Amino acid sequence: MSSLNASQSPQGQPRKPRVAVVFGGRSSEHGISVVTAGAVLAAIDRDAYDVLPIGITADGRWALTADDPARMAITDRAVPSVDQIAESTEGDVVLSVAPGNREVVYSEPGSVPKALGDVDVVFPVLHGPYGEDGTLQGLLELSGLPYVGAGVLASAVGQDKEYMKRVFTSFGLPVGPYLVIRPREWEQDESGARRRIVDFASEHGWPLFVKPARGGSSVGISKVDGFEGLDEALDEARRHDPKVLVESLLRGREIECGVLEFEDGPRASLPAEIPPVTAHDFYDFEAKYIDSASGLVPAPLTDEQTAEVRRLAVAAFEAVSCEGLVRADFFLTEDGAFVINEINTMPGFTPISMFPRMWQESGVGYAELVDLLIKAALRRSTGLR
């Protein structure tokens, strides 16, 4: 397999930009990333772009995968994995870290490495640590490869819910009460950490939400109604992340809003509302992805409320210095105030995900949404900007 010149096809004609869709990864959100990638691969305009699907296995191997979105969907309540669609159990895909060298190489034990040609832009659809948190973005910056979505700092801040909330607070955005238990505190004084949580509950009331500080897709989150359920919830959160976030219950409506980067700057979508999920205790992983709990798009809000949540969503995007896209999640409290819960710098792109649904209702269809994100990435340079 021979390498293609970065600007010419073998016939000397200008070639289409080549998009590497990178997905999977080492986080607990591996399967959802594969589902997201399947939807993105199905939507990319093959008349406008060449596509190279690259999956990262759960143990971190970069693999060539089948370009087959149908095999990347949730089937019988089970999420897919990169191993199921990888073309080899041993082959490795390698990106150069030399700026200016955009060639992708594939190697297998005992075989001569094969040049797969140049990549013009990377569309990373990894969720969670080791992909959405700035680690992959740092590699792409070293390689000088443009990519869809937030840069290193914004990705890291967007993944760590503690620092995300600290940034929001510094920019005057309203956040709810929260408490952080850091790994060292837990290791040195476990009982003291528990006392802090109980004191927090005494001040703000039960129930509490206990979650991994650097997770997503509602993986590892527990709703705790009293002290007797606390240890189990802490164990579950720490199974995914040694740093734990504890939040008080905010009574109100769950509202989401998408932000997309256009040539003239970021704009907010029509918002959505996540109604109470009667079959689940809260909007957890199974409600989102397995049972397909659906939101209301657009959210039944007043014009003033819609304008305000859209304003806050763009303000959150700007506060964290995001690029490309963000989904901002809010609570509309019983006293009529919006409180921002978190942002997702690479929200889900599954067929039932709220981000594309909100933009669909805002006049931007799925294929156009994917195209806008790729074009925005191609416009940007890597490095300081």
XYZ file of C-alpha atoms in Angstrom:
385
model
C 0.000 0.000 0.000
C 1.727 3.181 -1.135
C 1.658 6.606 0.434
C -0.231 9.418 -1.279
C 1.218 12.895 -1.616
C -0.401 15.370 0.782
C -1.898 17.483 -2.012
C -2.063 15.251 -5.093
C -3.706 11.975 -6.051
C -1.773 9.308 -8.020
C -3.197 10.835 -11.227
C -1.885 14.263 -10.310
C -5.339 15.626 -9.475
C -6.036 17.456 -6.223
C -7.162 14.840 -3.745
C -9.859 14.988 -1.126
C -8.883 15.864 2.469
C -8.291 12.688 4.454
C -10.019 12.339 7.820
C -8.785 9.873 10.441
C -11.661 8.977 12.756
C -10.064 7.825 16.034
C -12.235 6.047 18.578
C -12.446 3.448 21.337
C -9.760 4.027 23.937
C -8.808 2.941 27.408
C -11.597 4.561 29.400
C -14.779 2.966 30.703
C -16.609 4.805 27.896
C -14.853 2.707 25.232
C -18.037 1.135 23.868
C -19.944 4.406 23.573
C -16.994 5.867 21.683
C -17.259 3.009 19.166
C -20.993 3.692 18.757
C -20.287 7.394 18.249
C -17.629 6.593 15.652
C -20.061 4.410 13.742
C -22.518 7.283 13.467
C -19.799 9.738 12.394
C -18.393 7.330 9.797
C -21.861 6.828 8.350
C -22.379 10.587 8.076
C -19.079 11.744 6.551
C -19.523 12.789 2.921
C -17.323 10.328 1.010
C -17.517 12.549 -2.093
C -15.785 15.314 -0.120
C -13.443 13.342 2.168
C -11.374 10.197 2.286
C -11.737 8.378 5.596
C -9.365 6.244 7.668
C -10.957 4.577 10.737
C -8.494 3.959 13.581
C -9.635 2.186 16.732
C -7.812 2.184 20.047
C -8.341 -1.041 21.973
C -9.143 -1.130 25.669
C -5.487 -1.933 26.391
C -4.228 0.979 24.266
C -3.250 -0.588 20.926
C -3.962 1.530 17.847
C -5.581 -0.710 15.231
C -6.905 -0.495 11.709
C -10.598 -1.287 11.778
C -13.347 -2.110 9.357
C -15.141 0.913 7.912
C -18.461 -0.687 8.779
C -20.835 1.480 10.841
C -23.418 -1.307 11.027
C -21.052 -3.352 13.211
C -20.512 -0.423 15.570
C -24.032 -0.138 16.960
C -25.495 -1.302 20.259
C -26.884 -4.799 19.758
C -28.938 -6.770 22.267
C -28.184 -4.156 24.952
C -24.428 -4.671 24.495
C -22.004 -1.982 23.343
C -19.393 -2.884 20.702
C -15.598 -2.826 21.076
C -12.640 -2.073 18.841
C -11.424 -5.671 19.163
C -14.606 -6.841 17.431
C -13.912 -4.789 14.291
C -10.083 -4.636 14.254
C -8.520 -6.032 11.076
C -5.736 -7.702 13.067
C -5.106 -8.792 16.637
C -1.463 -7.673 16.469
C -1.056 -4.879 13.909
C -0.310 -1.336 15.089
C -1.106 2.041 13.569
C 1.554 4.679 14.190
C 1.316 8.449 13.786
C 4.526 10.400 13.400
C 5.282 12.968 16.120
C 7.499 14.954 13.729
C 5.686 18.182 12.787
C 5.010 18.267 9.071
C 5.004 14.498 8.690
C 1.372 13.443 8.452
C 1.977 9.942 7.198
C 0.289 7.023 8.928
C 2.186 3.737 9.093
C 0.810 0.272 9.784
C 3.016 -2.534 11.030
C 2.552 -6.189 11.954
C 5.098 -8.498 13.589
C 7.341 -10.083 10.936
C 6.115 -7.816 8.143
C 7.502 -4.714 6.456
C 5.674 -1.591 7.704
C 3.142 -0.229 5.216
C 2.616 3.459 4.526
C -1.100 4.261 4.592
C -0.732 7.784 3.246
C -1.106 11.206 4.773
C -3.865 12.372 7.099
C -5.082 15.967 6.903
C -7.296 16.110 9.976
C -8.194 13.863 12.908
C -11.755 13.472 14.169
C -11.274 12.082 17.694
C -14.477 10.676 19.127
C -13.002 9.238 22.300
C -14.883 9.812 25.525
C -13.314 10.033 28.959
C -9.686 9.718 30.087
C -6.943 8.855 27.596
C -8.688 10.616 24.748
C -11.124 13.388 25.664
C -8.940 14.755 28.471
C -6.137 16.439 26.494
C -3.833 13.411 26.239
C -4.654 12.613 22.603
C -4.848 16.326 21.830
C -1.277 16.722 23.119
C -0.068 13.953 20.804
C -1.776 15.606 17.844
C -0.235 18.967 18.751
C 3.213 17.329 18.764
C 2.428 15.815 15.369
C 1.168 19.101 13.973
C -2.080 17.426 12.943
C -5.277 19.521 12.975
C -8.127 17.907 14.896
C -11.783 18.365 15.681
C -12.707 19.754 19.067
C -11.106 21.387 22.072
C -7.374 21.848 22.556
C -5.181 20.453 25.317
C -6.138 22.821 28.140
C -9.850 22.998 27.351
C -10.023 19.212 27.000
C -8.290 18.686 30.343
C -10.450 21.230 32.153
C -13.572 19.867 30.492
C -12.748 16.359 31.723
C -11.921 17.255 35.334
C -15.177 18.320 36.945
C -13.417 19.970 39.893
C -11.353 22.347 37.785
C -14.209 22.856 35.375
C -16.324 24.165 38.244
C -13.454 26.317 39.501
C -13.108 27.925 36.072
C -16.851 28.482 35.826
C -16.876 30.145 39.237
C -13.976 32.424 38.293
C -15.954 33.607 35.262
C -19.083 34.246 37.311
C -21.075 31.255 36.071
C -23.397 29.732 38.705
C -22.491 26.247 39.983
C -24.102 24.057 42.624
C -22.570 22.893 45.927
C -19.878 20.229 45.545
C -17.072 18.529 47.421
C -13.904 16.853 46.108
C -12.116 13.920 47.715
C -8.596 13.711 46.315
C -6.638 10.443 46.190
C -4.067 11.478 48.785
C -6.751 12.591 51.238
C -8.512 9.231 50.908
C -5.278 7.264 51.306
C -4.067 9.230 54.348
C -7.331 9.741 56.236
C -10.209 7.674 54.899
C -12.413 8.255 57.935
C -11.768 11.983 57.768
C -12.816 12.027 54.124
C -16.062 10.278 55.040
C -16.684 12.823 57.810
C -16.292 15.638 55.282
C -18.934 14.033 53.081
C -21.319 13.535 56.014
C -20.791 17.158 57.081
C -21.502 18.222 53.488
C -24.737 16.200 53.566
C -25.670 17.775 56.908
C -25.330 21.208 55.330
C -26.938 20.515 51.946
C -29.099 17.463 52.628
C -29.418 13.972 51.203
C -29.461 12.561 48.583
C -25.975 13.115 47.208
C -24.475 12.175 43.873
C -21.084 10.481 44.098
C -19.173 10.299 40.835
C -15.719 9.939 39.280
C -14.261 13.434 38.985
C -12.921 12.717 35.504
C -15.576 10.494 33.972
C -18.523 10.801 31.650
C -21.568 9.078 30.132
C -22.863 8.697 33.713
C -20.456 5.787 34.239
C -19.619 5.178 37.906
C -22.224 7.596 39.275
C -24.375 6.678 42.271
C -27.277 8.462 43.921
C -26.904 8.065 47.686
C -29.944 8.555 49.906
C -28.172 8.142 53.233
C -24.976 7.222 55.032
C -25.603 3.480 54.661
C -25.112 3.652 50.869
C -22.052 5.879 50.925
C -19.274 3.295 51.034
C -20.637 1.357 48.079
C -20.971 4.567 46.062
C -17.413 5.644 46.909
C -16.071 2.239 45.906
C -17.904 2.440 42.582
C -16.658 5.959 41.816
C -13.084 5.114 42.813
C -13.200 2.050 40.570
C -13.187 4.508 37.665
C -11.175 7.387 39.131
C -9.236 7.792 42.414
C -10.507 11.378 42.573
C -14.167 11.609 43.613
C -16.693 14.401 43.228
C -19.688 14.692 45.574
C -22.599 16.915 44.580
C -25.805 17.890 46.319
C -29.151 17.300 44.656
C -30.389 20.348 42.782
C -34.157 20.210 42.544
C -35.345 21.388 39.178
C -35.365 20.596 35.480
C -32.398 19.223 33.525
C -31.658 21.407 30.506
C -28.954 20.864 27.874
C -27.650 23.165 25.164
C -25.191 22.580 22.328
C -22.512 25.015 21.194
C -20.948 24.827 17.749
C -18.063 26.846 16.315
C -18.891 28.655 13.088
C -16.571 30.890 11.061
C -17.879 33.954 12.894
C -17.633 32.352 16.355
C -19.564 29.995 18.638
C -23.344 29.786 18.545
C -25.781 27.931 20.784
C -28.450 25.512 19.643
C -32.011 25.348 20.790
C -31.948 23.742 24.252
C -33.328 20.347 25.223
C -34.915 19.077 28.417
C -34.234 15.681 29.973
C -37.526 14.729 31.646
C -37.604 12.560 34.767
C -36.710 8.970 33.867
C -39.332 6.862 35.600
C -37.611 3.498 34.970
C -34.320 4.713 36.468
C -33.306 6.486 39.649
C -31.616 9.190 37.579
C -30.355 9.781 34.017
C -27.700 7.067 34.206
C -25.755 5.113 31.563
C -28.520 2.617 30.823
C -31.145 5.339 30.572
C -28.976 7.277 28.107
C -27.703 4.539 25.860
C -29.422 1.211 26.451
C -33.027 2.174 27.086
C -32.852 5.218 24.816
C -34.483 7.640 27.222
C -35.357 10.642 25.078
C -35.252 14.330 25.762
C -37.640 17.056 24.676
C -36.248 19.145 21.833
C -36.739 22.023 21.943
C -37.165 22.349 25.683
C -40.509 23.858 26.751
C -39.037 27.112 28.064
C -40.075 30.730 27.810
C -38.312 32.873 25.220
C -36.419 34.592 28.020
C -35.282 31.281 29.532
C -34.202 29.968 26.134
C -32.153 33.098 25.465
C -30.543 32.906 28.896
C -29.492 29.265 28.707
C -28.070 29.823 25.222
C -26.112 32.807 26.528
C -24.750 30.781 29.443
C -23.782 27.886 27.164
C -21.677 30.150 24.954
C -20.193 31.809 28.069
C -19.143 28.370 29.363
C -17.611 27.542 25.953
C -15.601 30.762 26.047
C -14.641 30.442 29.735
C -12.873 27.118 29.145
C -11.411 28.311 25.781
C -13.186 25.542 23.899
C -13.063 24.949 20.160
C -15.305 23.083 17.789
C -18.168 21.952 19.981
C -19.516 21.585 23.502
C -22.640 20.297 25.158
C -23.450 22.306 28.269
C -25.680 20.764 30.946
C -27.746 22.885 33.321
C -30.331 22.679 36.060
C -33.235 25.106 35.982
C -33.906 25.316 39.696
C -37.273 25.731 41.349
C -36.594 29.440 41.902
C -36.104 29.958 38.153
C -32.298 30.234 38.057
C -29.993 28.307 35.762
C -27.068 26.466 37.373
C -24.428 24.912 35.152
C -23.609 21.319 36.010
C -20.891 20.492 33.462
C -19.752 20.660 29.866
C -18.734 17.857 27.520
C -16.028 18.795 25.017
C -16.741 15.650 22.975
C -20.393 14.847 23.600
C -21.969 11.677 22.320
C -22.749 11.482 18.612
C -24.840 8.332 18.771
C -28.120 8.397 16.845
C -29.999 9.185 20.065
C -27.489 11.667 21.496
C -28.775 15.066 22.497
C -26.086 17.198 20.828
C -26.975 16.266 17.233
C -30.682 16.236 18.063
C -30.498 19.808 19.368
C -28.688 20.969 16.241
C -31.140 19.108 14.020
C -33.934 21.162 15.591
C -31.768 24.271 15.152
C -31.489 23.716 11.405
C -28.178 21.840 11.173
C -28.579 18.207 10.131
C -26.259 15.425 11.217
C -24.161 15.264 8.036
C -23.846 19.049 7.917
C -22.857 19.071 11.593
C -20.031 16.599 10.947
C -18.919 18.611 7.906
C -18.878 21.891 9.862
C -16.710 20.324 12.563
C -14.202 18.975 10.039
C -14.026 22.310 8.219
C -13.528 24.189 11.496
C -10.630 21.866 12.362
C -9.040 22.318 8.937
C -9.186 26.113 9.383
C -7.274 25.981 12.654
C -3.554 25.548 13.076
C -1.974 23.518 15.836
C 0.278 25.133 18.440
C -0.390 28.321 20.379
C -3.462 30.100 19.034
